[in-house]
Amino acid sequence: MIRFENVTKAYKGGTVALREVSLEIDKGEFVFLVGPSGSGKTTCLRLLLREETPDSGNIWVAGREVGHLSHWRIPYLRRNVGCVFQDFRLLPNKTVFENIAFALEVIGRPRHVIATQVPQVLDLVGLAKKRDNLPGELSGGEQQRVAVARAFVNRPLVLLADEPTGNLDPATSQGIMRLLDRINRTGTTVIVATHDQGIVDQMRRRVIELDQGNLVRDQARGLYGYGTATAEQPSSRAAE
Amino acid sequence: MSLSVDYIARETASNLWRNRLITFAAVLTVAVSLSLVGAAMLLRQGVANATVQWQHGVDVIVWFDPAANGAPQPVQHAIAHELLALPYVRSCIYRSQSFDLAEAHRILAADEAQALTTGTTPASERCALNNPNEAQAIWQQFRGQPGVQSVFYPGQAIRNMEDVTHVLQWVFLVVAVVLLVSASVLIVNTIRLAIFARRREVAVMKLVGATNWFIRVPFMFEGLAQGLMGAVLAAIAVLALHWRLDVLASANRQSVWHQMRMSTPDVVVTTLAVLAVGVLVGSLGSTLAIRRFLTTDRISA
């Protein structure tokens, strides 16, 4: 589903975000991307969304090399890669329903499809009763659920989450992770970049750890623990 | 990607309303500048019409001395022969005193024409030239000649007027171009503000995979709408100006406005040109703003 081949990315000023990173993520996997601030987690997600291009190496998403994708194809890539952020990024003047519907409307889905799919995804995230509320009237956890619903309503192949629990308390964070887990069980590949040790340790899913742009650990059913590389490295070529 | 008319109309109207003050300024600037362009075009057409009317194909008029009226016709015949013998004279026609008096009554105001009688009105020889620029040579040759009161070539007066209107046209056009550039800059700024006001929505659109066209088209139509609204106001101003000139022309058939009277096709062409320039300015402004301020790869708001 996703493959990084010797990917290097440096920003202006010489900061190297990723160095020769190679990894592979299969369809339907749930992966935690961990590491300290500045380790390259967000850069990985931005490369997958084609917000950035690699300086060298190749990135493959669903069989398509995205690093050299032409500009007009980028929107079509993003329809297959949903994304959730720490700050939710909801539109404050639109209701919950409208926020989710907006994601379908702007890619040209007909009204009857919107009328069918939005209630379904609202049921999935448990916000059917709050469909007419504005984001400002919701709790942080509920707003993040709306953001997840918006990212998932188009049924993307991959769902990226950049610090999705960064603004939430531990109990609410667990609720969001259960939601992402449920989405993952529908066959969607989920990649979560996080600093939240609690949820990583609790869920025991594959963990990829970055440090100063280097891939330092790729562990199935891993724990958070910075720099505690273990022998269990099921799928990473970088770990070979 | 389907782009519904409903969506474009809704988003464009919403953008225009959000930035209504600066939209108003942009529309007004487009309207003023295009009104000047329209006025310049009407002026040019009017002068062309007046020129045709004034000349009537006559390039030079030799007025015979009325004091010599009734005096030997041979003098006048000799002058006529002399004129026709010139290589650059194509044809001449003799106008009697009574004809010229009738013409004077037609052209001049009633109180001015009242003083004229057949006895005081000169007869004339009116000539068309192969080259109207030679009119001055005739003027030099025949003025002061016995039997000749004066030599008049309307080409000179027309050229004077054309020179004046030419300068006026250029002044109008330069001011109009400066204002049009200002209008374009205002439109660029309006679109920039609209993009800034909707940056969250634009970021979400990019995030969920809206195509560049889907994101850009409402902004493009916003600029287009501003240009068109300004152009419509300018077109109304042009039509009002034409109507006013028409009223003036009808009030006094001898006035310069009557001579400059424009036909309906002239006015239609001017109005269409004003509308086309308005749309062009609006499209240009929004295209520049979009190219400069709406990058589509980055998602960040």
Coordinates of C-alpha atoms in Angstrom, one line a residue:
Chain A
M1 CA 0.0 0.0 0.0
I2 CA 2.8 2.5 1.1
R3 CA 6.5 2.2 0.3
F4 CA 9.3 4.6 1.1
E5 CA 12.5 3.9 -0.9
N6 CA 15.6 5.6 0.4
V7 CA 13.7 8.8 1.0
T8 CA 15.7 11.9 2.0
K9 CA 14.1 15.3 2.7
A10 CA 15.9 18.4 3.8
Y11 CA 14.3 21.9 4.4
K12 CA 15.8 25.2 3.6
G13 CA 18.4 26.1 6.1
G14 CA 19.9 22.6 6.0
T15 CA 17.6 20.8 8.5
V16 CA 17.4 17.2 7.4
A17 CA 13.9 15.9 8.2
L18 CA 14.4 12.4 6.7
R19 CA 17.6 10.5 5.8
E20 CA 17.5 7.5 3.5
V21 CA 14.3 6.2 5.0
S22 CA 12.9 3.0 3.6
L23 CA 9.8 1.3 4.9
E24 CA 6.7 -0.6 3.7
I25 CA 3.2 -0.6 5.1
D26 CA 0.7 -3.1 3.8
K27 CA -3.0 -2.6 3.1
G28 CA -5.1 -2.7 6.3
E29 CA -2.2 -2.1 8.7
F30 CA -2.4 0.1 11.8
V31 CA 0.9 1.9 12.3
F32 CA 2.2 4.3 15.0
L33 CA 4.8 6.8 13.9
V34 CA 6.7 7.8 17.0
G35 CA 9.7 9.9 17.9
P36 CA 10.6 13.2 19.5
S37 CA 9.7 16.6 18.0
G38 CA 11.7 17.2 14.8
S39 CA 12.3 13.6 14.2
G40 CA 10.5 13.6 10.9
K41 CA 7.0 12.2 11.7
T42 CA 5.1 15.1 10.3
T43 CA 7.4 15.2 7.2
C44 CA 6.5 11.6 6.5
L45 CA 2.8 12.5 6.5
R46 CA 3.3 15.6 4.4
L47 CA 5.2 13.5 1.9
L48 CA 2.3 11.0 1.7
L49 CA -0.2 13.9 1.2
R50 CA 2.2 15.3 -1.4
E51 CA 2.5 18.6 0.5
E52 CA 6.2 18.1 0.1
T53 CA 8.4 16.3 -2.4
P54 CA 11.4 14.2 -1.4
D55 CA 14.9 15.4 -2.3
S56 CA 15.8 11.9 -3.3
G57 CA 14.1 8.5 -3.2
N58 CA 10.6 7.4 -4.1
I59 CA 7.3 7.2 -2.3
W60 CA 4.6 4.8 -3.5
V61 CA 1.0 5.1 -2.4
A62 CA -1.5 2.5 -3.7
G63 CA 0.8 1.6 -6.6
R64 CA 1.4 5.2 -7.7
E65 CA 4.7 7.1 -7.2
V66 CA 3.7 10.3 -5.5
G67 CA 7.0 12.1 -5.3
H68 CA 6.9 13.1 -8.9
L69 CA 3.1 13.3 -9.3
S70 CA 2.0 16.1 -11.7
H71 CA 0.1 18.9 -10.0
W72 CA -3.3 18.1 -11.5
R73 CA -3.1 14.6 -10.1
I74 CA -2.5 15.6 -6.5
P75 CA -6.2 16.1 -5.7
Y76 CA -7.0 12.6 -6.9
L77 CA -4.2 11.2 -4.6
R78 CA -5.7 13.1 -1.6
R79 CA -9.1 11.6 -2.2
N80 CA -7.5 8.3 -1.3
V81 CA -5.6 9.6 1.6
G82 CA -7.7 11.1 4.4
C83 CA -6.0 13.1 7.1
V84 CA -6.8 14.2 10.7
F85 CA -4.9 16.9 12.6
Q86 CA -4.3 17.9 16.2
D87 CA -6.2 21.1 15.7
F88 CA -9.2 19.5 14.0
R89 CA -9.4 22.1 11.2
L90 CA -13.2 22.2 11.1
L91 CA -15.1 25.1 9.5
P92 CA -16.6 27.1 12.4
N93 CA -19.5 28.5 10.4
K94 CA -20.7 25.1 9.2
T95 CA -22.7 22.5 11.2
V96 CA -21.3 19.0 11.9
F97 CA -23.3 17.7 8.9
E98 CA -22.2 20.5 6.6
N99 CA -18.5 20.0 7.6
I100 CA -18.6 16.4 6.6
A101 CA -20.8 17.0 3.6
F102 CA -18.4 19.7 2.4
A103 CA -15.7 17.1 1.9
L104 CA -18.0 15.3 -0.6
E105 CA -19.4 18.4 -2.1
V106 CA -16.1 19.8 -3.2
I107 CA -15.1 16.6 -5.0
G108 CA -18.3 16.7 -6.9
R109 CA -20.3 14.0 -5.3
P110 CA -24.0 14.2 -6.1
R111 CA -26.5 15.3 -3.4
H112 CA -28.1 11.9 -3.0
V113 CA -24.7 10.3 -2.3
I114 CA -24.0 13.0 0.3
A115 CA -27.4 12.5 1.9
T116 CA -26.7 8.8 2.3
Q117 CA -23.0 8.7 3.3
V118 CA -22.9 11.6 5.8
P119 CA -25.5 10.1 8.2
Q120 CA -23.7 6.7 7.9
V121 CA -20.4 8.2 9.0
L122 CA -22.1 10.2 11.7
D123 CA -23.4 7.0 13.1
L124 CA -20.0 5.5 12.9
V125 CA -18.4 8.3 15.0
G126 CA -21.4 8.5 17.3
L127 CA -22.5 12.0 16.5
A128 CA -25.8 11.4 14.8
K129 CA -27.6 13.5 17.4
K130 CA -25.2 16.5 17.0
R131 CA -25.5 16.8 13.3
D132 CA -26.9 20.3 13.5
N133 CA -24.5 21.6 16.0
L134 CA -21.7 24.0 15.2
P135 CA -18.1 22.9 16.0
G136 CA -17.9 25.6 18.7
E137 CA -20.8 23.8 20.5
L138 CA -18.8 20.5 20.7
S139 CA -16.2 19.2 23.1
G140 CA -12.6 18.7 21.8
G141 CA -13.2 14.9 21.5
E142 CA -16.4 15.5 19.6
Q143 CA -14.7 17.9 17.2
Q144 CA -12.0 15.4 16.6
R145 CA -14.7 12.8 15.8
V146 CA -16.1 15.2 13.3
A147 CA -12.6 15.6 11.8
V148 CA -12.3 11.8 11.6
A149 CA -15.7 11.5 10.0
R150 CA -14.8 14.1 7.4
A151 CA -11.5 12.3 6.6
F152 CA -13.3 9.0 6.3
V153 CA -16.5 9.9 4.6
N154 CA -15.0 9.4 1.2
R155 CA -13.8 5.9 2.2
P156 CA -10.0 6.6 1.6
L157 CA -7.5 3.8 1.3
V158 CA -5.2 5.4 3.8
L159 CA -6.1 7.5 6.9
L160 CA -3.3 9.6 8.3
A161 CA -3.6 11.2 11.8
D162 CA -1.0 13.8 13.0
E163 CA -1.1 13.9 16.8
P164 CA -4.9 13.3 16.8
T165 CA -5.0 13.2 20.6
G166 CA -2.6 16.1 21.2
N167 CA -5.4 18.4 22.5
L168 CA -7.5 15.7 24.3
D169 CA -7.5 14.2 27.8
P170 CA -6.6 10.5 28.2
A171 CA -10.1 9.2 28.3
T172 CA -11.2 11.1 25.2
S173 CA -8.0 10.1 23.5
Q174 CA -8.9 6.5 24.1
G175 CA -12.3 7.1 22.4
I176 CA -10.6 8.6 19.4
M177 CA -8.2 5.6 19.1
R178 CA -11.1 3.2 19.4
L179 CA -12.7 5.0 16.5
L180 CA -9.5 4.8 14.4
D181 CA -9.3 1.2 15.3
R182 CA -12.8 0.6 14.1
I183 CA -12.0 2.4 10.8
N184 CA -8.9 0.3 10.4
R185 CA -11.0 -2.9 10.8
T186 CA -13.0 -1.8 7.7
G187 CA -9.7 -2.4 5.7
T188 CA -8.4 1.2 5.7
T189 CA -4.7 1.6 6.4
V190 CA -4.2 3.9 9.4
I191 CA -1.0 5.7 10.2
V192 CA -0.9 7.7 13.5
A193 CA 1.9 10.1 14.3
T194 CA 1.9 10.6 18.1
H195 CA 3.6 11.4 21.3
D196 CA 1.0 9.7 23.4
Q197 CA 2.8 6.9 25.1
G198 CA -0.4 5.7 26.8
I199 CA -2.3 4.9 23.6
V200 CA 0.7 3.3 21.9
D201 CA 1.5 1.1 24.8
Q202 CA -2.2 0.1 25.2
M203 CA -2.9 -0.7 21.6
R204 CA 0.3 -2.6 20.9
R205 CA 0.3 -2.1 17.2
R206 CA 3.2 -1.8 14.8
V207 CA 5.5 1.1 15.8
I208 CA 7.9 2.9 13.5
E209 CA 10.3 5.2 15.4
L210 CA 12.1 8.1 13.9
D211 CA 15.0 10.1 15.4
Q212 CA 16.6 13.1 13.7
G213 CA 15.3 11.9 10.4
N214 CA 16.6 8.3 10.8
L215 CA 14.4 5.3 11.0
V216 CA 15.6 3.7 14.2
R217 CA 13.0 1.1 15.0
D218 CA 10.2 -0.8 13.2
Q219 CA 8.5 -3.1 15.6
A220 CA 5.3 -5.2 15.3
R221 CA 3.1 -4.9 18.4
G222 CA 5.6 -2.4 19.8
L223 CA 5.7 0.0 22.7
Y224 CA 6.4 3.7 22.7
G225 CA 9.8 3.7 24.5
Y226 CA 12.2 6.1 22.7
G227 CA 15.4 4.5 21.3
T228 CA 14.6 1.1 22.8
A229 CA 15.0 -0.9 19.7
T230 CA 14.0 -4.5 20.0
A231 CA 14.7 -7.6 18.0
E232 CA 11.1 -7.8 16.7
Q233 CA 11.3 -6.2 13.3
P234 CA 8.7 -7.9 11.0
S235 CA 8.4 -5.9 7.9
S236 CA 11.0 -3.2 7.8
R237 CA 13.7 -3.2 5.2
A238 CA 15.4 -0.3 7.1
A239 CA 15.8 -2.6 10.1
E240 CA 17.6 -5.3 8.0
Chain B
M1 CA -15.2 17.0 -11.5
S2 CA -18.5 18.6 -12.0
L3 CA -18.8 22.3 -11.2
S4 CA -22.4 23.2 -10.8
V5 CA -23.7 26.6 -11.7
D6 CA -25.5 26.7 -8.4
Y7 CA -22.2 26.2 -6.5
I8 CA -20.3 28.8 -8.5
A9 CA -23.2 31.4 -8.1
R10 CA -23.4 30.7 -4.4
E11 CA -19.7 30.9 -3.7
T12 CA -19.2 34.0 -5.9
A13 CA -22.1 35.9 -4.3
S14 CA -20.8 34.9 -0.9
N15 CA -17.3 36.2 -1.7
L16 CA -18.6 39.4 -3.1
W17 CA -20.8 40.1 -0.1
R18 CA -17.9 39.3 2.4
N19 CA -15.7 41.9 0.7
R20 CA -18.5 44.3 -0.3
L21 CA -16.7 47.5 0.5
I22 CA -13.6 46.8 -1.5
T23 CA -15.7 45.2 -4.2
F24 CA -17.7 48.5 -4.4
A25 CA -14.4 50.4 -4.8
A26 CA -13.2 48.1 -7.6
V27 CA -16.5 48.2 -9.4
L28 CA -16.6 52.0 -9.2
T29 CA -13.0 52.3 -10.5
V30 CA -13.8 50.0 -13.4
A31 CA -17.0 52.0 -14.1
V32 CA -15.2 55.4 -14.1
S33 CA -12.4 54.2 -16.3
L34 CA -14.6 52.4 -18.8
S35 CA -16.9 55.4 -18.9
L36 CA -13.9 57.4 -20.1
V37 CA -13.0 54.8 -22.6
G38 CA -16.6 54.8 -23.9
A39 CA -16.7 58.6 -24.0
A40 CA -13.4 58.7 -26.0
M41 CA -14.8 56.2 -28.5
L42 CA -18.1 58.2 -28.8
L43 CA -16.1 61.4 -29.3
R44 CA -14.0 59.9 -32.0
Q45 CA -17.0 58.6 -33.8
G46 CA -18.8 61.9 -33.4
V47 CA -15.9 63.9 -34.9
A48 CA -15.7 61.4 -37.8
N49 CA -19.4 61.9 -38.5
A50 CA -19.1 65.7 -38.2
T51 CA -16.2 65.7 -40.6
V52 CA -18.1 63.8 -43.2
Q53 CA -21.1 66.2 -42.8
W54 CA -19.0 69.3 -43.0
Q55 CA -17.0 68.4 -46.0
H56 CA -19.8 67.0 -48.1
G57 CA -17.0 66.2 -50.5
V58 CA -16.1 69.9 -50.8
D59 CA -12.4 70.7 -50.1
V60 CA -12.3 74.4 -51.0
I61 CA -14.8 77.2 -51.5
V62 CA -14.0 80.4 -53.4
W63 CA -16.4 83.2 -52.4
F64 CA -16.9 85.9 -55.0
D65 CA -17.0 89.4 -53.9
P66 CA -20.7 90.4 -53.5
A67 CA -19.7 94.0 -54.4
A68 CA -18.9 92.6 -57.8
N69 CA -22.2 90.9 -58.0
G70 CA -24.0 91.9 -61.2
A71 CA -20.6 93.0 -62.4
P72 CA -19.0 91.2 -65.3
Q73 CA -19.7 87.5 -65.2
P74 CA -16.5 86.9 -67.1
V75 CA -14.5 87.5 -64.0
Q76 CA -16.2 84.7 -62.2
H77 CA -16.0 82.5 -65.3
A78 CA -12.4 83.1 -65.6
I79 CA -11.8 82.2 -62.0
A80 CA -13.8 79.0 -62.5
H81 CA -11.8 78.1 -65.6
E82 CA -8.6 78.8 -63.7
L83 CA -9.7 76.6 -60.9
L84 CA -10.6 73.7 -63.2
A85 CA -7.3 74.0 -65.1
L86 CA -5.4 73.2 -61.9
P87 CA -4.2 69.6 -62.0
Y88 CA -5.2 68.8 -58.4
V89 CA -8.8 70.1 -58.9
R90 CA -11.2 67.2 -59.6
S91 CA -14.4 69.2 -60.1
C92 CA -16.1 72.5 -59.3
I93 CA -19.7 73.5 -58.9
Y94 CA -21.1 77.1 -59.0
R95 CA -23.5 78.1 -56.3
S96 CA -25.5 81.3 -56.9
Q97 CA -26.2 84.0 -54.3
S98 CA -29.7 82.8 -53.7
F99 CA -28.4 79.2 -53.1
D100 CA -25.8 80.5 -50.6
L101 CA -28.4 82.7 -48.9
A102 CA -30.7 79.7 -48.5
E103 CA -27.8 77.7 -47.1
A104 CA -26.9 80.5 -44.7
H105 CA -30.5 80.6 -43.4
R106 CA -30.3 76.8 -42.9
I107 CA -26.9 76.8 -41.1
L108 CA -26.8 80.1 -39.1
A109 CA -29.0 81.1 -36.2
A110 CA -32.1 83.0 -37.2
D111 CA -30.9 86.4 -35.9
E112 CA -27.6 86.1 -37.7
A113 CA -29.2 85.0 -41.0
Q114 CA -31.8 87.8 -40.7
A115 CA -29.2 90.5 -41.6
L116 CA -28.3 88.7 -44.9
T117 CA -29.9 89.6 -48.2
T118 CA -29.2 88.3 -51.7
G119 CA -27.3 91.5 -52.4
T120 CA -24.9 91.0 -49.5
T121 CA -24.5 87.2 -49.9
P122 CA -21.6 86.1 -52.1
A123 CA -21.9 83.5 -54.8
S124 CA -19.3 80.7 -54.7
E125 CA -17.4 78.1 -56.6
R126 CA -17.0 74.9 -54.6
C127 CA -14.3 72.5 -55.7
A128 CA -13.4 68.9 -54.8
L129 CA -9.7 68.1 -55.0
N130 CA -7.8 65.0 -55.9
N131 CA -5.7 65.7 -52.9
P132 CA -7.4 67.8 -50.1
N133 CA -3.9 68.8 -48.9
E134 CA -3.6 71.1 -51.9
A135 CA -6.4 73.3 -50.6
Q136 CA -3.8 75.7 -49.1
A137 CA -2.2 76.2 -52.5
I138 CA -5.5 77.4 -53.9
W139 CA -6.0 79.6 -50.9
Q140 CA -2.6 81.2 -51.6
Q141 CA -3.2 81.6 -55.3
F142 CA -6.7 83.1 -55.3
R143 CA -7.0 85.1 -52.1
G144 CA -6.9 88.8 -52.8
Q145 CA -7.5 88.2 -56.5
P146 CA -10.0 90.7 -58.1
G147 CA -13.5 89.4 -57.8
V148 CA -12.6 87.1 -55.0
Q149 CA -13.8 87.9 -51.5
S150 CA -12.2 85.0 -49.7
V151 CA -11.1 81.5 -50.1
F152 CA -12.1 79.0 -47.4
Y153 CA -11.1 75.4 -47.1
P154 CA -13.0 73.6 -44.3
G155 CA -10.3 71.0 -44.2
Q156 CA -8.2 73.4 -42.1
A157 CA -11.0 73.9 -39.6
I158 CA -11.7 70.3 -39.5
R159 CA -8.0 69.5 -39.1
N160 CA -7.9 71.9 -36.2
M161 CA -10.8 70.3 -34.6
E162 CA -9.4 66.8 -35.3
D163 CA -6.1 67.9 -33.7
V164 CA -8.0 69.0 -30.6
T165 CA -10.1 65.9 -30.4
H166 CA -7.1 63.8 -31.1
V167 CA -5.4 65.3 -28.0
L168 CA -8.6 64.9 -26.0
Q169 CA -8.9 61.3 -27.0
W170 CA -5.3 60.6 -25.9
V171 CA -5.9 62.3 -22.6
F172 CA -9.1 60.3 -22.1
L173 CA -7.4 57.1 -23.1
V174 CA -4.3 57.6 -20.9
V175 CA -6.5 58.5 -17.9
A176 CA -8.7 55.5 -18.7
V177 CA -5.7 53.1 -18.9
V178 CA -4.3 54.4 -15.6
L179 CA -7.7 53.9 -14.0
L180 CA -8.0 50.4 -15.6
V181 CA -4.7 49.4 -14.2
S182 CA -5.8 50.7 -10.8
A183 CA -9.0 48.8 -11.2
S184 CA -7.1 45.6 -12.0
V185 CA -4.9 46.1 -8.9
L186 CA -8.0 46.6 -6.8
I187 CA -9.5 43.5 -8.2
V188 CA -6.3 41.6 -7.5
N189 CA -6.5 42.9 -3.9
T190 CA -10.1 42.0 -3.5
I191 CA -9.5 38.4 -4.7
R192 CA -6.5 38.2 -2.4
L193 CA -8.7 39.3 0.5
A194 CA -11.3 36.8 -0.5
I195 CA -8.7 34.0 -0.6
F196 CA -7.4 35.1 2.8
A197 CA -11.0 35.2 4.3
R198 CA -11.7 31.7 3.0
R199 CA -8.2 30.2 3.7
R200 CA -9.7 27.6 6.1
E201 CA -12.2 26.4 3.5
V202 CA -9.5 26.4 0.8
A203 CA -7.2 24.4 3.1
V204 CA -10.0 21.8 3.7
M205 CA -10.8 21.7 0.0
K206 CA -7.1 20.9 -0.8
L207 CA -7.0 18.4 2.0
V208 CA -10.0 16.4 0.8
G209 CA -9.0 16.5 -2.8
A210 CA -10.9 19.3 -4.5
T211 CA -9.4 20.0 -8.0
N212 CA -7.6 23.2 -8.6
W213 CA -10.4 24.4 -10.9
F214 CA -13.0 23.7 -8.3
I215 CA -11.1 25.9 -5.8
R216 CA -10.2 28.6 -8.3
V217 CA -13.4 29.1 -10.3
P218 CA -15.5 30.9 -7.7
F219 CA -12.6 33.4 -7.2
M220 CA -12.2 33.8 -11.0
F221 CA -15.9 34.5 -11.3
E222 CA -15.7 37.0 -8.5
G223 CA -13.2 39.1 -10.4
L224 CA -15.2 38.6 -13.6
A225 CA -18.3 39.8 -11.8
Q226 CA -16.6 42.9 -10.5
G227 CA -15.3 43.7 -14.0
L228 CA -18.8 43.1 -15.5
M229 CA -20.6 45.1 -12.9
G230 CA -18.3 48.1 -13.5
A231 CA -18.7 47.6 -17.3
V232 CA -22.5 47.6 -17.0
L233 CA -22.4 50.9 -15.0
A234 CA -20.0 52.3 -17.7
A235 CA -22.3 51.1 -20.5
I236 CA -25.2 52.8 -18.8
A237 CA -23.1 56.0 -18.6
V238 CA -22.2 55.7 -22.3
L239 CA -25.9 55.3 -23.2
A240 CA -26.8 58.2 -21.0
L241 CA -24.2 60.4 -22.6
H242 CA -25.4 59.4 -26.0
W243 CA -29.0 60.1 -25.0
R244 CA -28.0 63.5 -23.7
L245 CA -26.1 64.4 -26.9
D246 CA -29.1 63.2 -28.9
V247 CA -31.3 65.6 -26.9
L248 CA -28.9 68.5 -27.5
A249 CA -28.7 67.6 -31.2
S250 CA -32.5 67.5 -31.6
A251 CA -32.9 70.8 -29.8
N252 CA -30.6 72.6 -32.3
R253 CA -30.2 71.2 -35.7
Q254 CA -27.4 73.7 -36.4
S255 CA -25.4 72.7 -33.4
V256 CA -22.1 70.8 -33.4
W257 CA -23.9 68.0 -31.6
H258 CA -26.2 67.6 -34.5
Q259 CA -23.2 67.3 -36.8
M260 CA -21.7 64.7 -34.5
R261 CA -24.8 62.7 -34.1
M262 CA -24.0 59.0 -33.8
S263 CA -25.9 56.1 -35.4
T264 CA -27.3 53.2 -33.3
P265 CA -24.6 50.7 -34.5
D266 CA -21.9 53.2 -33.4
V267 CA -23.4 53.3 -29.9
V268 CA -24.0 49.5 -29.8
V269 CA -20.3 48.8 -30.8
T270 CA -19.1 51.3 -28.1
T271 CA -21.3 49.6 -25.5
L272 CA -20.2 46.1 -26.4
A273 CA -16.5 47.3 -26.4
V274 CA -16.9 48.7 -22.9
L275 CA -18.5 45.5 -21.7
A276 CA -15.8 43.4 -23.3
V277 CA -13.0 45.5 -21.7
G278 CA -14.7 45.2 -18.3
V279 CA -14.8 41.5 -18.5
L280 CA -11.2 41.4 -19.7
V281 CA -10.0 43.6 -16.8
G282 CA -12.0 41.5 -14.3
S283 CA -10.6 38.2 -15.6
L284 CA -7.1 39.5 -15.8
G285 CA -7.2 40.8 -12.2
S286 CA -8.6 37.5 -10.8
T287 CA -6.2 35.3 -12.8
L288 CA -3.2 37.3 -11.6
A289 CA -4.5 37.1 -7.9
I290 CA -5.1 33.3 -8.2
R291 CA -1.7 32.6 -9.8
R292 CA 0.0 34.7 -7.2
F293 CA -1.9 33.9 -4.0
L294 CA -3.7 30.5 -4.4
T295 CA -1.0 27.8 -4.5
T296 CA -2.7 24.5 -4.6
D297 CA -0.2 21.9 -3.3
R298 CA 0.1 23.1 0.3
I299 CA -2.7 22.3 2.6
S300 CA -1.8 24.6 5.5
A301 CA -4.3 27.4 6.0

